[in-house]
Amino acid sequence: MSKNIIKLKPKKEDSLLRRHPWVFSGAIDSMPDSIEEGDEVCVVDNKGNVLGVGHYQIGSIAVRILDFGTDTLEGDFYLNRLTSAFRLRQTLGLIREDNTCFRLVHGEGDFLPGLVIDIYGDTAVMQAHSAGMHFARHTIAEALTLIPEARIRNVYYKSDTTLPYKARLDPENEYLIGSYDGNIAIENGLQFNIDWLKGQKTGFFVDQRENRSLLERYARDRHVLNMFCYTGGFSVYAMRGGAKSVDSVDSSSKAVALTDANIALNFPDDERHHTHDTDAFKFLADMPKDKYDLIILDPPAFAKHRGAIKNGLIGYRKLNTKAFEKIKSGGVLFTFSCSQAITKDMFRMAVFTAAAKSGRRVRILHQLSQPADHPVDFSHPEGEYLKGLVLYVE
Ligand code: SAH
């Protein structure tokens, strides 16, 4: 048994027995002083019965459980978990010649709390959210190359923004295995330059793949406005879908350049597309009414934690109100929230309030969420974060 034993207070084991993987610091009765952040620890109930093994972290979530009902991680723990994550993506039909990017590991949703891995062709881009995963990074990188059939050759580690900054781990963004060897990924037959070195998160938002596909079906002959475009994912799909015009807006000049490059890669010299390096709220305020009949609002998370929910909801309400005021009658609005702290119902209410305020008649066509390569563990509902509504506005 691990020397690091964390004993819970009486009756604090229930959530772990239901396989929820977090132990909050307030549930801990005792633990040795020698435990350090990132250590592998064994969690026991107040009577000493083993509950599981996980990574210790300073903070309100004190332990993230990696395996239940055992006191140590087996030697090939990571390879086994990664292989089963890969099998799931095979089952989902995501690994094809015309689709080379997908999420391989979605933290708790793949029973690997604290770890996110996206795949772009033969490169894995890995982000650790806990000290334990940071310390395990070389083992994980090695295991990635051993997953049968996965053919992963490069592993890029990118945790400078995801690790708790107080942990003082000095993470370097670096290749743990292999090196840069071209970065064009294919999603549903469309090509994307993925810049994991400079881009946000792992370089691309793979979580919008299916919602982009749905948008493509609505794009024919429409004038499309893609707000918060980042790499231009929605814009590229709208172009293929036969849009009359596509305007992509982002306040980051880097994002606008990425969008331009991705449009050029798929639709060189196509004059239907234009980018705008400007603030979304300003663009919405300045644009004429009735110009667009397909609008996408996919902003960054307005509420990154619970304390920000109230202001976040005000932000979603304001943004959507503007879109409702300006969209052409018969127009379709794709509106999203990726704030984990904001529930589906809260978001829906914010958008409803915006619709009511604008006086438009609005119907819900689709209710969207994250795709299956971002699975939600039943025991860990907190893993659900992306929500979207497709609305018909008259
Ligand atoms: N829709 C994108 C992801 C959006 S990420 C996709 O499918 O990949 C959020 C984007 O919003 C970032 O690129 C960021 O630069 C941009 N952004 C943040 N605040 C903004 C603002 N006030 N106006 C315009 N863009 C903004």
CSV table of C-alpha atoms and ligand atoms in Angstrom, one decimal:
chain,number,residue,atom,x,y,z
A,1,MET,CA,0.0,0.0,0.0
A,2,SER,CA,1.1,3.5,-0.8
A,3,LYS,CA,2.8,5.3,2.2
A,4,ASN,CA,0.6,8.3,1.5
A,5,ILE,CA,-2.7,7.5,3.1
A,6,ILE,CA,-5.4,10.1,3.3
A,7,LYS,CA,-8.1,9.2,5.8
A,8,LEU,CA,-11.6,10.7,5.4
A,9,LYS,CA,-13.9,12.0,8.1
A,10,PRO,CA,-16.8,9.7,9.0
A,11,LYS,CA,-19.5,9.5,6.4
A,12,LYS,CA,-17.4,11.4,3.8
A,13,GLU,CA,-16.9,8.3,1.6
A,14,ASP,CA,-20.4,8.3,0.0
A,15,SER,CA,-19.5,10.3,-3.2
A,16,LEU,CA,-16.4,8.1,-3.8
A,17,LEU,CA,-18.5,4.9,-3.4
A,18,ARG,CA,-20.7,6.4,-6.2
A,19,ARG,CA,-17.4,6.8,-8.2
A,20,HIS,CA,-17.3,10.6,-8.1
A,21,PRO,CA,-13.6,11.2,-8.5
A,22,TRP,CA,-13.0,14.3,-6.3
A,23,VAL,CA,-12.1,14.4,-2.7
A,24,PHE,CA,-12.6,17.9,-1.2
A,25,SER,CA,-10.2,19.2,1.4
A,26,GLY,CA,-13.0,19.6,4.0
A,27,ALA,CA,-13.6,15.8,3.9
A,28,ILE,CA,-10.1,14.9,5.0
A,29,ASP,CA,-9.6,13.7,8.6
A,30,SER,CA,-5.9,13.1,8.6
A,31,MET,CA,-2.9,12.7,6.3
A,32,PRO,CA,0.9,12.5,6.8
A,33,ASP,CA,2.7,15.9,6.8
A,34,SER,CA,5.1,14.5,4.3
A,35,ILE,CA,2.6,14.4,1.5
A,36,GLU,CA,3.5,16.8,-1.4
A,37,GLU,CA,1.5,18.2,-4.2
A,38,GLY,CA,1.3,15.8,-7.1
A,39,ASP,CA,1.9,12.7,-4.9
A,40,GLU,CA,0.1,9.5,-5.6
A,41,VAL,CA,-2.1,8.9,-2.5
A,42,CYS,CA,-4.4,6.2,-1.3
A,43,VAL,CA,-7.7,7.4,0.1
A,44,VAL,CA,-9.4,5.3,2.9
A,45,ASP,CA,-12.6,5.8,4.8
A,46,ASN,CA,-12.6,6.5,8.5
A,47,LYS,CA,-12.5,2.8,9.4
A,48,GLY,CA,-9.5,2.3,7.1
A,49,ASN,CA,-11.2,0.7,4.1
A,50,VAL,CA,-9.5,1.4,0.8
A,51,LEU,CA,-11.6,3.7,-1.5
A,52,GLY,CA,-9.2,4.5,-4.3
A,53,VAL,CA,-5.9,5.9,-5.4
A,54,GLY,CA,-5.3,9.3,-6.9
A,55,HIS,CA,-3.2,12.5,-7.2
A,56,TYR,CA,-3.0,14.9,-4.2
A,57,GLN,CA,-3.3,18.6,-4.9
A,58,ILE,CA,-3.3,21.7,-2.7
A,59,GLY,CA,-6.7,23.4,-3.0
A,60,SER,CA,-10.4,22.7,-2.6
A,61,ILE,CA,-10.2,19.6,-4.7
A,62,ALA,CA,-7.6,17.8,-2.7
A,63,VAL,CA,-7.5,14.4,-4.5
A,64,ARG,CA,-8.5,13.4,-8.0
A,65,ILE,CA,-9.1,9.7,-7.9
A,66,LEU,CA,-7.6,7.7,-10.8
A,67,ASP,CA,-8.7,4.2,-9.8
A,68,PHE,CA,-11.3,3.0,-7.3
A,69,GLY,CA,-11.1,0.1,-5.0
A,70,THR,CA,-7.4,-0.2,-5.1
A,71,ASP,CA,-4.5,1.4,-3.2
A,72,THR,CA,-1.9,1.7,-6.0
A,73,LEU,CA,-1.8,2.3,-9.7
A,74,GLU,CA,-0.7,-0.7,-11.8
A,75,GLY,CA,2.4,-0.3,-13.9
A,76,ASP,CA,0.5,-0.1,-17.2
A,77,PHE,CA,-2.3,2.1,-15.8
A,78,TYR,CA,-1.8,4.9,-18.3
A,79,LEU,CA,-1.4,2.7,-21.3
A,80,ASN,CA,-4.6,0.8,-20.4
A,81,ARG,CA,-6.6,4.0,-19.9
A,82,LEU,CA,-5.3,5.6,-23.1
A,83,THR,CA,-5.9,2.4,-25.1
A,84,SER,CA,-9.5,2.3,-23.9
A,85,ALA,CA,-9.9,6.0,-24.7
A,86,PHE,CA,-8.6,5.3,-28.2
A,87,ARG,CA,-10.9,2.4,-28.7
A,88,LEU,CA,-13.9,4.6,-27.8
A,89,ARG,CA,-12.8,7.1,-30.5
A,90,GLN,CA,-12.6,4.2,-33.0
A,91,THR,CA,-16.1,3.1,-32.0
A,92,LEU,CA,-17.2,6.7,-32.6
A,93,GLY,CA,-15.9,6.6,-36.2
A,94,LEU,CA,-13.7,9.6,-35.6
A,95,ILE,CA,-10.4,8.1,-36.9
A,96,ARG,CA,-10.6,8.3,-40.7
A,97,GLU,CA,-8.6,9.6,-43.6
A,98,ASP,CA,-10.9,12.6,-43.9
A,99,ASN,CA,-10.9,13.2,-40.1
A,100,THR,CA,-7.5,13.2,-38.4
A,101,CYS,CA,-8.3,15.3,-35.3
A,102,PHE,CA,-10.3,14.5,-32.2
A,103,ARG,CA,-10.1,14.6,-28.4
A,104,LEU,CA,-8.5,11.4,-27.1
A,105,VAL,CA,-8.7,12.2,-23.4
A,106,HIS,CA,-11.3,14.4,-21.8
A,107,GLY,CA,-10.3,14.4,-18.2
A,108,GLU,CA,-12.8,12.8,-15.8
A,109,GLY,CA,-14.9,11.7,-18.9
A,110,ASP,CA,-12.1,9.3,-19.7
A,111,PHE,CA,-11.3,8.4,-16.1
A,112,LEU,CA,-8.1,10.5,-16.2
A,113,PRO,CA,-8.9,13.6,-14.1
A,114,GLY,CA,-6.5,16.4,-14.7
A,115,LEU,CA,-5.5,15.4,-18.2
A,116,VAL,CA,-6.6,16.6,-21.7
A,117,ILE,CA,-5.2,15.2,-24.9
A,118,ASP,CA,-6.1,16.2,-28.4
A,119,ILE,CA,-4.8,14.4,-31.5
A,120,TYR,CA,-3.9,16.2,-34.8
A,121,GLY,CA,-2.7,13.6,-37.3
A,122,ASP,CA,0.3,11.9,-35.7
A,123,THR,CA,0.8,14.5,-33.0
A,124,ALA,CA,-0.8,14.4,-29.5
A,125,VAL,CA,-1.1,17.8,-27.7
A,126,MET,CA,-1.3,17.2,-24.0
A,127,GLN,CA,-2.4,19.5,-21.2
A,128,ALA,CA,-2.0,18.8,-17.5
A,129,HIS,CA,-4.4,20.5,-15.1
A,130,SER,CA,-2.9,18.9,-11.9
A,131,ALA,CA,0.6,18.5,-10.5
A,132,GLY,CA,0.1,14.7,-10.5
A,133,MET,CA,-0.4,14.6,-14.2
A,134,HIS,CA,2.5,17.0,-14.7
A,135,PHE,CA,4.8,14.6,-12.9
A,136,ALA,CA,3.4,11.7,-14.9
A,137,ARG,CA,3.9,13.5,-18.2
A,138,HIS,CA,6.8,11.4,-19.5
A,139,THR,CA,5.1,8.1,-18.6
A,140,ILE,CA,1.9,9.3,-20.4
A,141,ALA,CA,3.9,10.5,-23.4
A,142,GLU,CA,5.6,7.2,-23.8
A,143,ALA,CA,2.3,5.3,-23.3
A,144,LEU,CA,0.7,7.4,-26.1
A,145,THR,CA,3.2,6.1,-28.6
A,146,LEU,CA,2.4,2.5,-27.5
A,147,ILE,CA,-1.4,2.6,-28.1
A,148,PRO,CA,-2.0,-0.1,-30.6
A,149,GLU,CA,-3.0,1.3,-34.1
A,150,ALA,CA,-2.8,4.9,-32.9
A,151,ARG,CA,0.5,5.7,-34.7
A,152,ILE,CA,1.3,8.7,-32.5
A,153,ARG,CA,4.8,10.0,-33.3
A,154,ASN,CA,5.0,13.4,-31.6
A,155,VAL,CA,3.8,14.4,-28.2
A,156,TYR,CA,3.7,18.1,-27.4
A,157,TYR,CA,3.2,19.1,-23.8
A,158,LYS,CA,1.5,22.5,-23.2
A,159,SER,CA,0.7,23.1,-19.6
A,160,ASP,CA,1.9,26.6,-18.8
A,161,THR,CA,-1.6,28.0,-18.7
A,162,THR,CA,-3.4,25.0,-17.3
A,163,LEU,CA,-1.4,24.0,-14.2
A,164,PRO,CA,-2.3,25.7,-10.9
A,165,TYR,CA,0.1,28.6,-10.9
A,166,LYS,CA,0.7,28.3,-7.1
A,167,ALA,CA,2.2,24.8,-7.6
A,168,ARG,CA,5.4,26.4,-8.9
A,169,LEU,CA,6.1,23.6,-11.3
A,170,ASP,CA,7.7,25.8,-14.0
A,171,PRO,CA,6.2,23.8,-16.8
A,172,GLU,CA,7.9,24.3,-20.2
A,173,ASN,CA,5.8,24.0,-23.3
A,174,GLU,CA,7.9,21.4,-25.2
A,175,TYR,CA,8.0,18.3,-27.3
A,176,LEU,CA,8.3,15.3,-25.0
A,177,ILE,CA,8.6,13.0,-27.9
A,178,GLY,CA,9.3,13.8,-31.6
A,179,SER,CA,9.2,17.3,-33.0
A,180,TYR,CA,7.2,19.6,-35.2
A,181,ASP,CA,6.4,17.9,-38.5
A,182,GLY,CA,3.7,20.0,-40.2
A,183,ASN,CA,0.4,20.8,-38.6
A,184,ILE,CA,-2.5,20.5,-41.0
A,185,ALA,CA,-5.3,18.4,-39.6
A,186,ILE,CA,-8.4,17.3,-41.4
A,187,GLU,CA,-11.9,17.6,-39.9
A,188,ASN,CA,-14.7,16.1,-42.0
A,189,GLY,CA,-12.7,16.6,-45.1
A,190,LEU,CA,-11.8,20.2,-44.4
A,191,GLN,CA,-8.2,21.2,-43.8
A,192,PHE,CA,-7.1,23.3,-40.8
A,193,ASN,CA,-3.7,24.7,-39.8
A,194,ILE,CA,-3.4,23.9,-36.2
A,195,ASP,CA,-1.0,26.0,-34.2
A,196,TRP,CA,-0.5,24.2,-30.9
A,197,LEU,CA,2.6,26.3,-30.2
A,198,LYS,CA,0.9,29.7,-30.2
A,199,GLY,CA,-2.8,28.9,-30.4
A,200,GLN,CA,-5.3,28.8,-27.5
A,201,LYS,CA,-5.8,25.6,-25.6
A,202,THR,CA,-4.4,22.8,-27.8
A,203,GLY,CA,-4.6,24.9,-30.9
A,204,PHE,CA,-8.1,24.1,-32.1
A,205,PHE,CA,-11.6,23.7,-30.7
A,206,VAL,CA,-12.4,20.1,-31.7
A,207,ASP,CA,-15.5,20.3,-29.5
A,208,GLN,CA,-17.5,22.2,-32.1
A,209,ARG,CA,-17.0,19.6,-34.9
A,210,GLU,CA,-20.6,18.3,-35.0
A,211,ASN,CA,-22.1,21.7,-34.5
A,212,ARG,CA,-20.0,23.0,-37.4
A,213,SER,CA,-21.4,20.1,-39.5
A,214,LEU,CA,-24.9,21.1,-38.6
A,215,LEU,CA,-24.2,24.7,-39.5
A,216,GLU,CA,-23.0,23.6,-42.9
A,217,ARG,CA,-26.5,22.2,-43.6
A,218,TYR,CA,-28.0,25.6,-42.9
A,219,ALA,CA,-25.5,27.7,-44.9
A,220,ARG,CA,-26.8,27.5,-48.5
A,221,ASP,CA,-27.4,30.9,-50.0
A,222,ARG,CA,-27.2,32.6,-46.6
A,223,HIS,CA,-25.2,35.6,-45.5
A,224,VAL,CA,-23.3,34.3,-42.5
A,225,LEU,CA,-21.7,36.1,-39.6
A,226,ASN,CA,-19.3,34.1,-37.5
A,227,MET,CA,-18.6,36.0,-34.2
A,228,PHE,CA,-15.6,35.0,-32.1
A,229,CYS,CA,-14.3,33.0,-35.1
A,230,TYR,CA,-10.9,32.0,-33.7
A,231,THR,CA,-9.5,29.6,-36.3
A,232,GLY,CA,-12.6,30.1,-38.5
A,233,GLY,CA,-14.0,26.6,-38.0
A,234,PHE,CA,-17.6,27.6,-38.5
A,235,SER,CA,-16.7,29.9,-41.4
A,236,VAL,CA,-14.9,27.1,-43.4
A,237,TYR,CA,-17.9,24.8,-43.0
A,238,ALA,CA,-20.3,27.7,-44.0
A,239,MET,CA,-18.2,28.2,-47.2
A,240,ARG,CA,-18.5,24.5,-48.1
A,241,GLY,CA,-22.2,24.6,-47.3
A,242,GLY,CA,-22.7,27.2,-50.1
A,243,ALA,CA,-23.1,30.4,-48.2
A,244,LYS,CA,-23.5,33.6,-50.3
A,245,SER,CA,-21.1,35.5,-48.0
A,246,VAL,CA,-19.2,34.8,-44.8
A,247,ASP,CA,-17.9,37.5,-42.4
A,248,SER,CA,-15.7,36.3,-39.5
A,249,VAL,CA,-15.1,38.5,-36.5
A,250,ASP,CA,-12.5,38.2,-33.7
A,251,SER,CA,-10.8,40.8,-31.6
A,252,SER,CA,-7.5,38.9,-31.7
A,253,SER,CA,-5.4,39.7,-34.8
A,254,LYS,CA,-3.7,36.3,-34.4
A,255,ALA,CA,-7.1,34.6,-34.6
A,256,VAL,CA,-8.1,36.6,-37.7
A,257,ALA,CA,-4.8,35.6,-39.4
A,258,LEU,CA,-5.6,31.9,-38.5
A,259,THR,CA,-9.0,32.2,-40.0
A,260,ASP,CA,-7.6,33.8,-43.2
A,261,ALA,CA,-5.1,31.0,-43.5
A,262,ASN,CA,-7.7,28.3,-43.1
A,263,ILE,CA,-10.1,29.9,-45.6
A,264,ALA,CA,-7.2,30.2,-48.1
A,265,LEU,CA,-6.2,26.5,-47.5
A,266,ASN,CA,-9.7,25.3,-48.4
A,267,PHE,CA,-11.1,28.0,-50.7
A,268,PRO,CA,-8.2,29.9,-52.2
A,269,ASP,CA,-9.2,33.3,-53.8
A,270,ASP,CA,-12.8,32.8,-52.8
A,271,GLU,CA,-14.2,36.3,-52.5
A,272,ARG,CA,-17.3,35.3,-50.4
A,273,HIS,CA,-15.2,35.5,-47.2
A,274,HIS,CA,-14.0,38.5,-45.2
A,275,THR,CA,-12.4,38.8,-41.8
A,276,HIS,CA,-12.8,41.6,-39.3
A,277,ASP,CA,-10.3,42.2,-36.5
A,278,THR,CA,-12.6,44.0,-34.1
A,279,ASP,CA,-14.6,43.7,-30.9
A,280,ALA,CA,-17.7,41.6,-31.2
A,281,PHE,CA,-20.0,43.9,-29.3
A,282,LYS,CA,-18.9,46.9,-31.3
A,283,PHE,CA,-19.3,45.0,-34.6
A,284,LEU,CA,-22.9,44.0,-33.6
A,285,ALA,CA,-23.7,47.5,-32.6
A,286,ASP,CA,-22.4,49.0,-35.8
A,287,MET,CA,-23.7,46.5,-38.3
A,288,PRO,CA,-26.8,47.2,-40.3
A,289,LYS,CA,-30.1,45.4,-39.5
A,290,ASP,CA,-31.2,42.5,-41.7
A,291,LYS,CA,-27.7,42.0,-43.3
A,292,TYR,CA,-27.2,38.5,-42.0
A,293,ASP,CA,-29.5,35.5,-41.9
A,294,LEU,CA,-27.2,33.0,-40.3
A,295,ILE,CA,-25.3,34.2,-37.2
A,296,ILE,CA,-23.0,32.2,-34.9
A,297,LEU,CA,-22.2,33.4,-31.4
A,298,ASP,CA,-19.5,31.2,-29.8
A,299,PRO,CA,-17.8,33.5,-27.3
A,300,PRO,CA,-15.1,32.5,-24.7
A,301,ALA,CA,-16.5,31.3,-21.4
A,302,PHE,CA,-18.1,34.4,-19.8
A,303,ALA,CA,-18.2,32.6,-16.4
A,304,LYS,CA,-15.0,30.8,-15.6
A,305,HIS,CA,-16.1,30.0,-12.0
A,306,ARG,CA,-19.2,30.1,-9.9
A,307,GLY,CA,-18.6,33.6,-8.6
A,308,ALA,CA,-18.8,34.8,-12.2
A,309,ILE,CA,-22.2,33.3,-13.0
A,310,LYS,CA,-24.3,36.5,-12.5
A,311,ASN,CA,-22.1,38.7,-14.7
A,312,GLY,CA,-21.6,35.9,-17.2
A,313,LEU,CA,-25.4,35.6,-17.7
A,314,ILE,CA,-25.6,39.3,-18.2
A,315,GLY,CA,-23.0,39.0,-20.9
A,316,TYR,CA,-24.9,36.2,-22.7
A,317,ARG,CA,-28.1,38.2,-22.5
A,318,LYS,CA,-26.6,41.3,-23.9
A,319,LEU,CA,-24.8,39.5,-26.7
A,320,ASN,CA,-27.8,37.5,-27.8
A,321,THR,CA,-30.1,40.5,-27.5
A,322,LYS,CA,-28.0,42.3,-30.1
A,323,ALA,CA,-28.1,39.4,-32.4
A,324,PHE,CA,-31.9,39.1,-32.1
A,325,GLU,CA,-32.2,42.8,-32.9
A,326,LYS,CA,-30.2,42.6,-36.0
A,327,ILE,CA,-30.8,39.2,-37.6
A,328,LYS,CA,-33.0,39.1,-40.7
A,329,SER,CA,-36.5,37.6,-40.4
A,330,GLY,CA,-36.3,33.9,-41.3
A,331,GLY,CA,-32.7,33.9,-40.0
A,332,VAL,CA,-31.0,31.1,-38.0
A,333,LEU,CA,-29.0,31.8,-34.9
A,334,PHE,CA,-26.4,29.3,-33.5
A,335,THR,CA,-25.7,30.5,-30.0
A,336,PHE,CA,-23.3,28.8,-27.5
A,337,SER,CA,-21.9,28.9,-24.0
A,338,CYS,CA,-18.8,26.9,-23.0
A,339,SER,CA,-18.9,28.1,-19.4
A,340,GLN,CA,-19.0,25.0,-17.2
A,341,ALA,CA,-20.4,27.0,-14.3
A,342,ILE,CA,-23.5,28.0,-16.3
A,343,THR,CA,-26.0,25.2,-16.6
A,344,LYS,CA,-28.1,24.4,-19.7
A,345,ASP,CA,-31.2,25.9,-18.0
A,346,MET,CA,-29.5,29.1,-17.0
A,347,PHE,CA,-28.2,29.6,-20.5
A,348,ARG,CA,-31.5,28.9,-22.0
A,349,MET,CA,-33.2,31.4,-19.7
A,350,ALA,CA,-30.6,34.1,-20.6
A,351,VAL,CA,-31.2,33.5,-24.3
A,352,PHE,CA,-35.0,33.4,-23.7
A,353,THR,CA,-34.8,36.8,-21.9
A,354,ALA,CA,-32.8,38.2,-24.8
A,355,ALA,CA,-35.4,36.9,-27.3
A,356,ALA,CA,-38.3,38.3,-25.3
A,357,LYS,CA,-36.6,41.7,-25.0
A,358,SER,CA,-36.0,42.0,-28.7
A,359,GLY,CA,-39.7,41.3,-29.4
A,360,ARG,CA,-38.8,38.6,-32.1
A,361,ARG,CA,-40.7,35.4,-32.5
A,362,VAL,CA,-38.1,32.6,-31.8
A,363,ARG,CA,-38.3,28.9,-32.0
A,364,ILE,CA,-35.8,26.3,-30.9
A,365,LEU,CA,-34.7,24.1,-33.8
A,366,HIS,CA,-31.9,22.2,-32.1
A,367,GLN,CA,-30.4,21.9,-28.6
A,368,LEU,CA,-26.6,21.2,-28.9
A,369,SER,CA,-23.9,19.9,-26.6
A,370,GLN,CA,-20.4,18.6,-26.7
A,371,PRO,CA,-19.6,15.7,-29.0
A,372,ALA,CA,-19.0,12.1,-27.9
A,373,ASP,CA,-15.2,12.5,-27.8
A,374,HIS,CA,-15.8,14.8,-24.9
A,375,PRO,CA,-17.8,12.2,-22.9
A,376,VAL,CA,-19.4,12.9,-19.5
A,377,ASP,CA,-18.8,10.3,-16.8
A,378,PHE,CA,-22.3,9.7,-15.2
A,379,SER,CA,-20.7,10.0,-11.8
A,380,HIS,CA,-19.1,13.4,-12.7
A,381,PRO,CA,-21.8,15.6,-14.2
A,382,GLU,CA,-19.4,18.6,-13.9
A,383,GLY,CA,-17.8,17.3,-17.1
A,384,GLU,CA,-20.7,18.7,-19.1
A,385,TYR,CA,-19.8,22.2,-20.3
A,386,LEU,CA,-20.8,23.0,-23.9
A,387,LYS,CA,-24.3,24.0,-24.7
A,388,GLY,CA,-25.9,25.6,-27.7
A,389,LEU,CA,-29.2,26.5,-29.2
A,390,VAL,CA,-30.1,26.8,-32.9
A,391,LEU,CA,-33.0,29.2,-33.2
A,392,TYR,CA,-35.3,30.2,-36.0
A,393,VAL,CA,-35.9,33.9,-35.7
A,394,GLU,CA,-38.9,35.7,-37.3
B,1,SAH,N1,-15.8,29.7,-32.4
B,1,SAH,C1,-14.4,29.3,-32.3
B,1,SAH,C2,-13.9,29.3,-30.9
B,1,SAH,C3,-14.1,30.6,-30.2
B,1,SAH,S1,-13.0,30.9,-28.9
B,1,SAH,C4,-14.2,27.9,-32.9
B,1,SAH,O1,-15.2,27.3,-33.4
B,1,SAH,O2,-13.1,27.5,-33.0
B,1,SAH,C5,-13.3,32.5,-28.5
B,1,SAH,C6,-12.7,33.6,-29.4
B,1,SAH,O3,-13.3,34.8,-29.0
B,1,SAH,C7,-11.2,33.8,-29.3
B,1,SAH,O4,-10.6,33.6,-30.5
B,1,SAH,C8,-11.0,35.2,-28.8
B,1,SAH,O5,-9.9,35.9,-29.4
B,1,SAH,C9,-12.3,35.8,-29.2
B,1,SAH,N2,-12.8,37.0,-28.4
B,1,SAH,C10,-12.7,37.1,-27.1
B,1,SAH,N3,-13.3,38.3,-26.7
B,1,SAH,C11,-13.8,38.9,-27.8
B,1,SAH,C12,-14.5,40.1,-28.1
B,1,SAH,N4,-14.9,40.9,-27.2
B,1,SAH,N5,-14.7,40.4,-29.4
B,1,SAH,C13,-14.4,39.5,-30.4
B,1,SAH,N6,-13.7,38.4,-30.2
B,1,SAH,C14,-13.4,38.1,-28.9
